[in-house]
Amino acid sequence: MITITTPALLFSAISLIMLAYTNRFLALASLVRSLHAKYLEHNQSGVIHGQIQNLRYRLQLIKYMQTYGVLSFVSCVICMFFIFMNWLFWAEMLFGLSLIFFTISLIISLIEIQKSTKALELELSSMEKTK
């Protein structure tokens, strides 16, 4: 049987992961701004074009990470309301849905981390070529 404390435990995890996602977004936004300045200075660099493509993809991933994180949070809130109303079947279904959304968000986060390391490898390879 599900109690009000079950989805409440997920609240802190979802809140922390959303904070981490926001921090990743802010870091990416800063990177885009600095890349824009580099682009204006060195308009013909192939490395910058590769980074731009990578950043566009990562921005999409972060958008989806945050979307599924918010869906998980909303499902959890509605689940708690359903528990309060004693609609336990629907509460359990929503809690399961919340866990699924949370899992999808984490998987997308893993993909974004992989793309992030590829962007750093691209940057390192460009520095090695200039030696």
PDB file of C-alpha atoms in Angstrom:
ATOM      1  CA  MET A   1       0.000   0.000   0.000  1.00  0.00           C
ATOM      2  CA  ILE A   2       1.249   3.426  -0.913  1.00  0.00           C
ATOM      3  CA  THR A   3       1.331   6.166   1.700  1.00  0.00           C
ATOM      4  CA  ILE A   4       1.883   9.905   1.416  1.00  0.00           C
ATOM      5  CA  THR A   5       5.532   9.489   2.419  1.00  0.00           C
ATOM      6  CA  THR A   6       6.325   7.334  -0.632  1.00  0.00           C
ATOM      7  CA  PRO A   7       5.986  10.086  -3.266  1.00  0.00           C
ATOM      8  CA  ALA A   8       7.227  12.642  -0.754  1.00  0.00           C
ATOM      9  CA  LEU A   9      10.574  10.847  -0.733  1.00  0.00           C
ATOM     10  CA  LEU A  10      10.827  11.341  -4.477  1.00  0.00           C
ATOM     11  CA  PHE A  11      10.352  15.105  -4.058  1.00  0.00           C
ATOM     12  CA  SER A  12      13.854  15.700  -2.750  1.00  0.00           C
ATOM     13  CA  ALA A  13      15.446  13.584  -5.477  1.00  0.00           C
ATOM     14  CA  ILE A  14      13.513  15.361  -8.214  1.00  0.00           C
ATOM     15  CA  SER A  15      14.323  18.776  -6.728  1.00  0.00           C
ATOM     16  CA  LEU A  16      18.026  18.006  -6.569  1.00  0.00           C
ATOM     17  CA  ILE A  17      18.163  16.657 -10.113  1.00  0.00           C
ATOM     18  CA  MET A  18      16.287  19.702 -11.423  1.00  0.00           C
ATOM     19  CA  LEU A  19      18.854  21.923  -9.692  1.00  0.00           C
ATOM     20  CA  ALA A  20      21.641  19.945 -11.364  1.00  0.00           C
ATOM     21  CA  TYR A  21      19.890  20.293 -14.737  1.00  0.00           C
ATOM     22  CA  THR A  22      19.541  24.035 -14.242  1.00  0.00           C
ATOM     23  CA  ASN A  23      23.237  24.298 -13.422  1.00  0.00           C
ATOM     24  CA  ARG A  24      24.103  22.340 -16.584  1.00  0.00           C
ATOM     25  CA  PHE A  25      21.906  24.676 -18.604  1.00  0.00           C
ATOM     26  CA  LEU A  26      23.535  27.771 -17.117  1.00  0.00           C
ATOM     27  CA  ALA A  27      26.994  26.356 -17.833  1.00  0.00           C
ATOM     28  CA  LEU A  28      25.942  25.602 -21.395  1.00  0.00           C
ATOM     29  CA  ALA A  29      24.510  29.094 -21.820  1.00  0.00           C
ATOM     30  CA  SER A  30      27.817  30.569 -20.674  1.00  0.00           C
ATOM     31  CA  LEU A  31      29.662  28.334 -23.112  1.00  0.00           C
ATOM     32  CA  VAL A  32      27.408  29.459 -25.966  1.00  0.00           C
ATOM     33  CA  ARG A  33      28.118  33.093 -25.146  1.00  0.00           C
ATOM     34  CA  SER A  34      31.884  32.565 -25.107  1.00  0.00           C
ATOM     35  CA  LEU A  35      31.691  30.502 -28.281  1.00  0.00           C
ATOM     36  CA  HIS A  36      29.773  33.322 -29.938  1.00  0.00           C
ATOM     37  CA  ALA A  37      32.597  35.718 -29.111  1.00  0.00           C
ATOM     38  CA  LYS A  38      35.145  33.254 -30.534  1.00  0.00           C
ATOM     39  CA  TYR A  39      33.034  32.844 -33.642  1.00  0.00           C
ATOM     40  CA  LEU A  40      32.965  36.574 -34.235  1.00  0.00           C
ATOM     41  CA  GLU A  41      36.772  36.675 -33.955  1.00  0.00           C
ATOM     42  CA  HIS A  42      37.570  33.579 -36.063  1.00  0.00           C
ATOM     43  CA  ASN A  43      34.652  33.194 -38.443  1.00  0.00           C
ATOM     44  CA  GLN A  44      36.090  30.332 -40.518  1.00  0.00           C
ATOM     45  CA  SER A  45      37.035  27.786 -37.851  1.00  0.00           C
ATOM     46  CA  GLY A  46      35.709  24.253 -38.446  1.00  0.00           C
ATOM     47  CA  VAL A  47      36.099  23.408 -34.772  1.00  0.00           C
ATOM     48  CA  ILE A  48      33.675  26.174 -33.841  1.00  0.00           C
ATOM     49  CA  HIS A  49      31.101  24.851 -36.316  1.00  0.00           C
ATOM     50  CA  GLY A  50      31.431  21.377 -34.767  1.00  0.00           C
ATOM     51  CA  GLN A  51      30.970  22.852 -31.323  1.00  0.00           C
ATOM     52  CA  ILE A  52      27.891  24.774 -32.441  1.00  0.00           C
ATOM     53  CA  GLN A  53      26.267  21.577 -33.728  1.00  0.00           C
ATOM     54  CA  ASN A  54      27.148  19.789 -30.511  1.00  0.00           C
ATOM     55  CA  LEU A  55      25.733  22.635 -28.404  1.00  0.00           C
ATOM     56  CA  ARG A  56      22.470  22.692 -30.350  1.00  0.00           C
ATOM     57  CA  TYR A  57      22.003  18.985 -29.714  1.00  0.00           C
ATOM     58  CA  ARG A  58      22.907  19.336 -26.039  1.00  0.00           C
ATOM     59  CA  LEU A  59      20.425  22.212 -25.630  1.00  0.00           C
ATOM     60  CA  GLN A  60      17.705  19.941 -27.021  1.00  0.00           C
ATOM     61  CA  LEU A  61      18.726  17.188 -24.595  1.00  0.00           C
ATOM     62  CA  ILE A  62      18.645  19.582 -21.641  1.00  0.00           C
ATOM     63  CA  LYS A  63      15.196  20.774 -22.685  1.00  0.00           C
ATOM     64  CA  TYR A  64      13.941  17.177 -22.702  1.00  0.00           C
ATOM     65  CA  MET A  65      15.722  16.380 -19.413  1.00  0.00           C
ATOM     66  CA  GLN A  66      13.973  19.294 -17.755  1.00  0.00           C
ATOM     67  CA  THR A  67      10.621  18.472 -19.358  1.00  0.00           C
ATOM     68  CA  TYR A  68      10.637  14.903 -18.091  1.00  0.00           C
ATOM     69  CA  GLY A  69      11.879  16.068 -14.692  1.00  0.00           C
ATOM     70  CA  VAL A  70       8.965  18.501 -14.416  1.00  0.00           C
ATOM     71  CA  LEU A  71       6.512  15.811 -15.593  1.00  0.00           C
ATOM     72  CA  SER A  72       7.889  13.537 -12.885  1.00  0.00           C
ATOM     73  CA  PHE A  73       7.438  16.271 -10.292  1.00  0.00           C
ATOM     74  CA  VAL A  74       3.873  17.073 -11.403  1.00  0.00           C
ATOM     75  CA  SER A  75       2.934  13.372 -11.439  1.00  0.00           C
ATOM     76  CA  CYS A  76       4.309  13.067  -7.930  1.00  0.00           C
ATOM     77  CA  VAL A  77       2.268  16.056  -6.716  1.00  0.00           C
ATOM     78  CA  ILE A  78      -0.924  14.690  -8.265  1.00  0.00           C
ATOM     79  CA  CYS A  79      -0.124  11.288  -6.771  1.00  0.00           C
ATOM     80  CA  MET A  80       0.032  12.863  -3.316  1.00  0.00           C
ATOM     81  CA  PHE A  81      -3.300  14.551  -3.935  1.00  0.00           C
ATOM     82  CA  PHE A  82      -4.831  11.213  -4.969  1.00  0.00           C
ATOM     83  CA  ILE A  83      -3.477   9.594  -1.808  1.00  0.00           C
ATOM     84  CA  PHE A  84      -5.024  12.429   0.183  1.00  0.00           C
ATOM     85  CA  MET A  85      -8.357  11.747  -1.593  1.00  0.00           C
ATOM     86  CA  ASN A  86      -7.869   8.019  -0.875  1.00  0.00           C
ATOM     87  CA  TRP A  87      -7.849   7.106  -4.585  1.00  0.00           C
ATOM     88  CA  LEU A  88      -5.056   4.612  -4.057  1.00  0.00           C
ATOM     89  CA  PHE A  89      -5.237   2.814  -7.425  1.00  0.00           C
ATOM     90  CA  TRP A  90      -4.742   6.076  -9.339  1.00  0.00           C
ATOM     91  CA  ALA A  91      -2.143   7.247  -6.849  1.00  0.00           C
ATOM     92  CA  GLU A  92      -0.093   4.105  -7.465  1.00  0.00           C
ATOM     93  CA  MET A  93      -0.432   4.507 -11.238  1.00  0.00           C
ATOM     94  CA  LEU A  94       0.731   8.127 -11.056  1.00  0.00           C
ATOM     95  CA  PHE A  95       3.611   7.244  -8.770  1.00  0.00           C
ATOM     96  CA  GLY A  96       4.723   4.615 -11.287  1.00  0.00           C
ATOM     97  CA  LEU A  97       4.400   7.183 -14.079  1.00  0.00           C
ATOM     98  CA  SER A  98       6.430   9.639 -12.037  1.00  0.00           C
ATOM     99  CA  LEU A  99       9.198   7.051 -11.676  1.00  0.00           C
ATOM    100  CA  ILE A 100       9.124   6.382 -15.427  1.00  0.00           C
ATOM    101  CA  PHE A 101       9.403  10.107 -16.217  1.00  0.00           C
ATOM    102  CA  PHE A 102      12.250  10.428 -13.725  1.00  0.00           C
ATOM    103  CA  THR A 103      14.077   7.480 -15.300  1.00  0.00           C
ATOM    104  CA  ILE A 104      13.677   8.930 -18.804  1.00  0.00           C
ATOM    105  CA  SER A 105      15.048  12.230 -17.541  1.00  0.00           C
ATOM    106  CA  LEU A 106      18.096  10.487 -16.064  1.00  0.00           C
ATOM    107  CA  ILE A 107      18.743   8.518 -19.257  1.00  0.00           C
ATOM    108  CA  ILE A 108      18.630  11.709 -21.318  1.00  0.00           C
ATOM    109  CA  SER A 109      21.001  13.259 -18.789  1.00  0.00           C
ATOM    110  CA  LEU A 110      23.425  10.392 -19.360  1.00  0.00           C
ATOM    111  CA  ILE A 111      23.271  10.978 -23.131  1.00  0.00           C
ATOM    112  CA  GLU A 112      23.928  14.696 -22.591  1.00  0.00           C
ATOM    113  CA  ILE A 113      26.960  13.903 -20.433  1.00  0.00           C
ATOM    114  CA  GLN A 114      28.310  11.684 -23.234  1.00  0.00           C
ATOM    115  CA  LYS A 115      27.851  14.515 -25.757  1.00  0.00           C
ATOM    116  CA  SER A 116      29.493  16.932 -23.341  1.00  0.00           C
ATOM    117  CA  THR A 117      32.636  14.824 -23.170  1.00  0.00           C
ATOM    118  CA  LYS A 118      32.715  14.615 -26.964  1.00  0.00           C
ATOM    119  CA  ALA A 119      32.640  18.424 -27.095  1.00  0.00           C
ATOM    120  CA  LEU A 120      35.596  18.568 -24.719  1.00  0.00           C
ATOM    121  CA  GLU A 121      37.452  16.006 -26.847  1.00  0.00           C
ATOM    122  CA  LEU A 122      36.826  18.203 -29.898  1.00  0.00           C
ATOM    123  CA  GLU A 123      38.288  21.181 -28.076  1.00  0.00           C
ATOM    124  CA  LEU A 124      41.321  19.184 -26.945  1.00  0.00           C
ATOM    125  CA  SER A 125      41.944  17.821 -30.425  1.00  0.00           C
ATOM    126  CA  SER A 126      41.920  21.328 -31.867  1.00  0.00           C
ATOM    127  CA  MET A 127      44.523  22.408 -29.297  1.00  0.00           C
ATOM    128  CA  GLU A 128      46.718  19.389 -30.130  1.00  0.00           C
ATOM    129  CA  LYS A 129      46.636  20.318 -33.833  1.00  0.00           C
ATOM    130  CA  THR A 130      47.981  23.801 -33.068  1.00  0.00           C
ATOM    131  CA  LYS A 131      51.143  22.446 -31.407  1.00  0.00           C
TER     132      LYS A 131
END
